[in-house]
Short mmCIF file of C-alpha atoms in Angstrom, two decimals:
data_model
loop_
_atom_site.label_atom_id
_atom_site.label_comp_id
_atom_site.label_asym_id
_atom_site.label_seq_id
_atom_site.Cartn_x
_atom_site.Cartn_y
_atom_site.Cartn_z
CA UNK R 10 158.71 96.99 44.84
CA UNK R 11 155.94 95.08 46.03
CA UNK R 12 157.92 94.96 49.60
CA UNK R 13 157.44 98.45 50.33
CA UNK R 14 153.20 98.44 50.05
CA UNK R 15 151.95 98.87 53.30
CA UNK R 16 150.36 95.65 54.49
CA UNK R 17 146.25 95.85 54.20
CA UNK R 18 144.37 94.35 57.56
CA UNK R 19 142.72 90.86 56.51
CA UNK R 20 139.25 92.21 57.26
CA UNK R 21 140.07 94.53 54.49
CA UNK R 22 140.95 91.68 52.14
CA UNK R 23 138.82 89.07 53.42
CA UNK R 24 136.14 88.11 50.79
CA UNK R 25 132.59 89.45 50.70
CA UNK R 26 130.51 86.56 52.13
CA UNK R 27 126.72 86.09 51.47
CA UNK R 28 124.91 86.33 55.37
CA UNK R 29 121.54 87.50 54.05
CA UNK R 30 119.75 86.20 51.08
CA UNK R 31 117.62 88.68 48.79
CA UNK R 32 114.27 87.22 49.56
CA UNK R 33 115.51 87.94 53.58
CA UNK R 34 116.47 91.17 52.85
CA UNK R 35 112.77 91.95 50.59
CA UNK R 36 110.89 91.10 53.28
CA UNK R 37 112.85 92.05 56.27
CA UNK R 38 112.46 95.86 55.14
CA UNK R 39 108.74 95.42 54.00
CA UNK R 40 107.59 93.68 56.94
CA UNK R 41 109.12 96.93 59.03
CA UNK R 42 107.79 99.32 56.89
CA UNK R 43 104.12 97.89 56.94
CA UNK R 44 104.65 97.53 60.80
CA UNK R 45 106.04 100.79 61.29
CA UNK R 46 102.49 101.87 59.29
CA UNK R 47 100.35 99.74 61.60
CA UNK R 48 101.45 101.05 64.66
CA UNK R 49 101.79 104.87 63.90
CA UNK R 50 97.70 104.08 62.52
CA UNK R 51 96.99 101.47 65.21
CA UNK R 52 97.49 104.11 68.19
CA UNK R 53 95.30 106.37 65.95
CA UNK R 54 91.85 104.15 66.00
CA UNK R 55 92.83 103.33 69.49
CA UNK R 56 92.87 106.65 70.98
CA UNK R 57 89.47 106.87 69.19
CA UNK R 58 88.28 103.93 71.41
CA UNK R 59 90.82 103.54 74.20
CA UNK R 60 91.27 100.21 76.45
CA UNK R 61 93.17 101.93 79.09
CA UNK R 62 92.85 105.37 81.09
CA UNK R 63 95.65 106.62 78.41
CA UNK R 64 95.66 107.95 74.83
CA UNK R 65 99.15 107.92 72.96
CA UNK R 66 100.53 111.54 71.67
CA UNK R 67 99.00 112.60 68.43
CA UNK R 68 102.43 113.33 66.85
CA UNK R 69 102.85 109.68 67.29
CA UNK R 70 100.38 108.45 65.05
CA UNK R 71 99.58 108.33 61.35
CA UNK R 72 96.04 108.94 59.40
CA UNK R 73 95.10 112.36 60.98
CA UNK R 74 91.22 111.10 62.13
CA UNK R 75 90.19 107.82 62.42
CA UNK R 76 88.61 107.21 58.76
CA UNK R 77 92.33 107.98 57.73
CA UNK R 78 93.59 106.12 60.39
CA UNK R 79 91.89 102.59 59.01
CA UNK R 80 92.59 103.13 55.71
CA UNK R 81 96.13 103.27 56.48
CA UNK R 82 96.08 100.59 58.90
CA UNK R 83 94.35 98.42 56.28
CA UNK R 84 96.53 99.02 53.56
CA UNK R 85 99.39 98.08 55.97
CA UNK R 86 97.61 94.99 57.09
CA UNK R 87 97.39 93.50 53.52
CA UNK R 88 101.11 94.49 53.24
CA UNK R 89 102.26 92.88 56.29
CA UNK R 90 99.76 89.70 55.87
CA UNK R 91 101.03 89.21 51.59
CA UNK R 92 104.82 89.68 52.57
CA UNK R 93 104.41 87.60 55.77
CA UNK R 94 103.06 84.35 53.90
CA UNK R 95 105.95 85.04 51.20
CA UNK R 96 108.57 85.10 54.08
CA UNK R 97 106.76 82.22 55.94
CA UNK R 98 106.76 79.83 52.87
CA UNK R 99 110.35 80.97 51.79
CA UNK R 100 111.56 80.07 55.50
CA UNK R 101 110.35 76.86 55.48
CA UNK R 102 110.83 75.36 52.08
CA UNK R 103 114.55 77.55 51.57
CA UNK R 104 115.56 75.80 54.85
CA UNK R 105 116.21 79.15 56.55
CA UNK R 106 114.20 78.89 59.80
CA UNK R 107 116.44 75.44 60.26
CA UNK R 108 119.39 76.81 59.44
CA UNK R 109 119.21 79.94 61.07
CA UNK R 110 116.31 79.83 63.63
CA UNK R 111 116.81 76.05 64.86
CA UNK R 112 117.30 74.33 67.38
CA UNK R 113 117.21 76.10 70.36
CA UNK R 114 117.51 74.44 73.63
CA UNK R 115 116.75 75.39 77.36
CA UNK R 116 120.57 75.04 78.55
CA UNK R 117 122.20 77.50 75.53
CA UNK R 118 119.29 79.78 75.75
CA UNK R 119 119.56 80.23 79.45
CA UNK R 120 123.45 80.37 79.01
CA UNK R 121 123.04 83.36 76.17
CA UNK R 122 121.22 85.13 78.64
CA UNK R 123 123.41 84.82 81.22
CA UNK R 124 126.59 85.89 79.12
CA UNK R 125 123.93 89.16 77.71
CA UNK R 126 123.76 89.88 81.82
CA UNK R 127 127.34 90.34 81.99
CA UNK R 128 127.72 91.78 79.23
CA UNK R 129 129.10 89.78 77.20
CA UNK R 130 127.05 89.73 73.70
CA UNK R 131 127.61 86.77 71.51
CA UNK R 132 127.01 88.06 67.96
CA UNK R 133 128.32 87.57 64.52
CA UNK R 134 126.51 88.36 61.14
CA UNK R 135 124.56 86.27 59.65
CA UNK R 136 124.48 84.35 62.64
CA UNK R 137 121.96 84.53 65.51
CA UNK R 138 122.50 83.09 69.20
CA UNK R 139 120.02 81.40 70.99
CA UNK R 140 118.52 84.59 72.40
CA UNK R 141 118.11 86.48 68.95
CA UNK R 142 116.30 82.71 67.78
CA UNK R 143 114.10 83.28 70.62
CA UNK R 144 113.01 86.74 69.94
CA UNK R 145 112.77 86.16 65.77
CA UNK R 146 110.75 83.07 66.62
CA UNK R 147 108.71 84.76 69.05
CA UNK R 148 108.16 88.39 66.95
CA UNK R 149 106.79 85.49 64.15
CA UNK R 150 104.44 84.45 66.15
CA UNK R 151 103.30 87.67 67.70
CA UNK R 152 102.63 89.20 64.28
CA UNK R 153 100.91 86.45 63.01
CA UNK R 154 98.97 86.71 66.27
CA UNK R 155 98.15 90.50 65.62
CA UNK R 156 96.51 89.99 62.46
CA UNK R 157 94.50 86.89 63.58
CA UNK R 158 93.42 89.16 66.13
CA UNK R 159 93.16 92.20 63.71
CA UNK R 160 90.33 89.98 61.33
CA UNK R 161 88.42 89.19 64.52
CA UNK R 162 87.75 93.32 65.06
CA UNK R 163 87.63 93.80 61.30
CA UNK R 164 85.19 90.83 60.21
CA UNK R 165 84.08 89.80 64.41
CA UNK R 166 80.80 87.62 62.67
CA UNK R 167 82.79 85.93 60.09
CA UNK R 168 85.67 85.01 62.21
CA UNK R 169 83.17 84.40 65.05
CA UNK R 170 84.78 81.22 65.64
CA UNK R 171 88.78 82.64 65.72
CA UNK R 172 86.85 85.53 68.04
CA UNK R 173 85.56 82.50 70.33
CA UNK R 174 89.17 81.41 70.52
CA UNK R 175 90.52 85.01 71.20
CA UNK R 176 87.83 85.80 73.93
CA UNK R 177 85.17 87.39 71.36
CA UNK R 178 85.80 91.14 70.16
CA UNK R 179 86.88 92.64 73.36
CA UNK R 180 89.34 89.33 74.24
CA UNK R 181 90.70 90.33 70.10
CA UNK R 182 90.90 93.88 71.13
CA UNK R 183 93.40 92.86 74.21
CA UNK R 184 94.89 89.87 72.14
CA UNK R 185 95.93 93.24 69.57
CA UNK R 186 96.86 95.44 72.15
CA UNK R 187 99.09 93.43 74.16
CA UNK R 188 100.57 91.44 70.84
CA UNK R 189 101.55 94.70 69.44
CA UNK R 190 102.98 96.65 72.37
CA UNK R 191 105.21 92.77 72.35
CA UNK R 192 106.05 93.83 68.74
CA UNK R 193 107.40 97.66 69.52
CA UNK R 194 109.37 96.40 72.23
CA UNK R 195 110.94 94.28 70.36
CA UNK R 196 111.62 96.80 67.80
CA UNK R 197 112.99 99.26 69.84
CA UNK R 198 115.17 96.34 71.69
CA UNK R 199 116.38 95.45 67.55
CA UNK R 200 117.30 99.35 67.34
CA UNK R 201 119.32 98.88 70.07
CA UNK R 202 121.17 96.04 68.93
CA UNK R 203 121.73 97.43 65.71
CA UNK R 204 122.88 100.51 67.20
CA UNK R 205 125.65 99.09 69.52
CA UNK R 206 126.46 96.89 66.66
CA UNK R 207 126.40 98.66 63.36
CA UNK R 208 128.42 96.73 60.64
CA UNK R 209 125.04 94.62 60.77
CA UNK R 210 123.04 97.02 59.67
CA UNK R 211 125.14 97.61 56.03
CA UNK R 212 124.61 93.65 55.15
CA UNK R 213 120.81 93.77 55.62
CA UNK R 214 121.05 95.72 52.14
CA UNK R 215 123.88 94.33 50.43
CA UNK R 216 123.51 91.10 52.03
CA UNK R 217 127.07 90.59 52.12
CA UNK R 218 129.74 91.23 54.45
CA UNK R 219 133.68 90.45 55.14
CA UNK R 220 133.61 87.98 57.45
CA UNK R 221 137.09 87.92 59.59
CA UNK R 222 135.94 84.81 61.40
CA UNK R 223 135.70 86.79 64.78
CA UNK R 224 132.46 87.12 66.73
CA UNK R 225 131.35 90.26 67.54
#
């Protein structure tokens, strides 16, 4: 009898592996949602007061006028700040940023982006190539960047001497600018990814996924 079952593929019967651990998955979906809050307000107060000869669509942003505006942004930034220090700690002490994020070096990061030129994406869940540990490193540092920045606008005489490192308020203002329009590109680039590669998107909730030892 058990001759005439129709054979199952072995991704089907491979067994559910752990890629992405809960504390990951927490914080990976908070961080985006206070970031996704903080820009949608952040283009808000800065149409209010623009840098540049532009001012971003209305529809765009979040708070309605610019009192809304900050308390949304604010509520986001103590969001993004509290979840950030959680991820941060759990990264280093878990082991996580070595496992996953280290070591880069000049030669495989300069051959990942020559395979990504010619098409040739190296991916497999729960495992990130030397260009992904680039861009996770360097979104880390570019968010912890934009709230440094952020406390220098909120707070500019009590974090007079961050603001002296920044360039005082206006150098903050740029610092903000230009670290968050580094944060929705890579955003939108992450979309992307996930897009043309979707069975990664289903393990950043379960955290699990059947692994048939083939890269992407």
């Amino acid at each position: 009898m058990s001759s005439m079952l129709p054979a199952t593929p072995y991704a089907e019967t491979a067994p559910l592996i752990k890629v992405h651990p809960l504390t990951v998955r927490i914080t990976h979906w908070l961080n985006a949602t206070a970031i996704l809050i903080m820009v949608a307000s952040g283009w808000r107060i800065y149409n209010a007061s623009p840098l540049f000869d532009f001012k971003f669509p209305n529809n765009l942003t979040l708070g309605g006028w610019l009192a809304g505006a900050l308390q949304w942004h604010f509520a986001a930034m103590w969001l993004l700040a509290i979840n950030g220090v959680v991820y941060l700690a759990y990264g280093f002490f878990s082991g996580h940023y070595r496992r996953q994020l280290l070591p880069i070096t000049l030669k495989s990061l300069l051959r990942e982006i020559a395979n990504t030129v010619r098409g040739r994406l190296s991916h497999a869940v729960g495992a990130y190539n030397p260009v992904q540990r680039t861009a996770y490193l360097g979104v880390i540092a570019m968010i912890m960047l934009v709230v440094l920045s952020g406390l220098v606008m909120w707070k500019p005489i009590q974090m007079q001497s961050l603001g002296v490192l920044l360039g005082g308020y206006e150098g903050a203002r740029l610092v903000h600018f230009f670290t968050m329009t580094g944060i929705v590109v890579f955003v939108v680039i992450h979309v992307v990814m996930v897009m043309l590669v979707p069975r990664t998107f289903i393990p950043m909730w379960t955290g699990r996924v059947r692994n048939p030892g083939k890269r992407i």
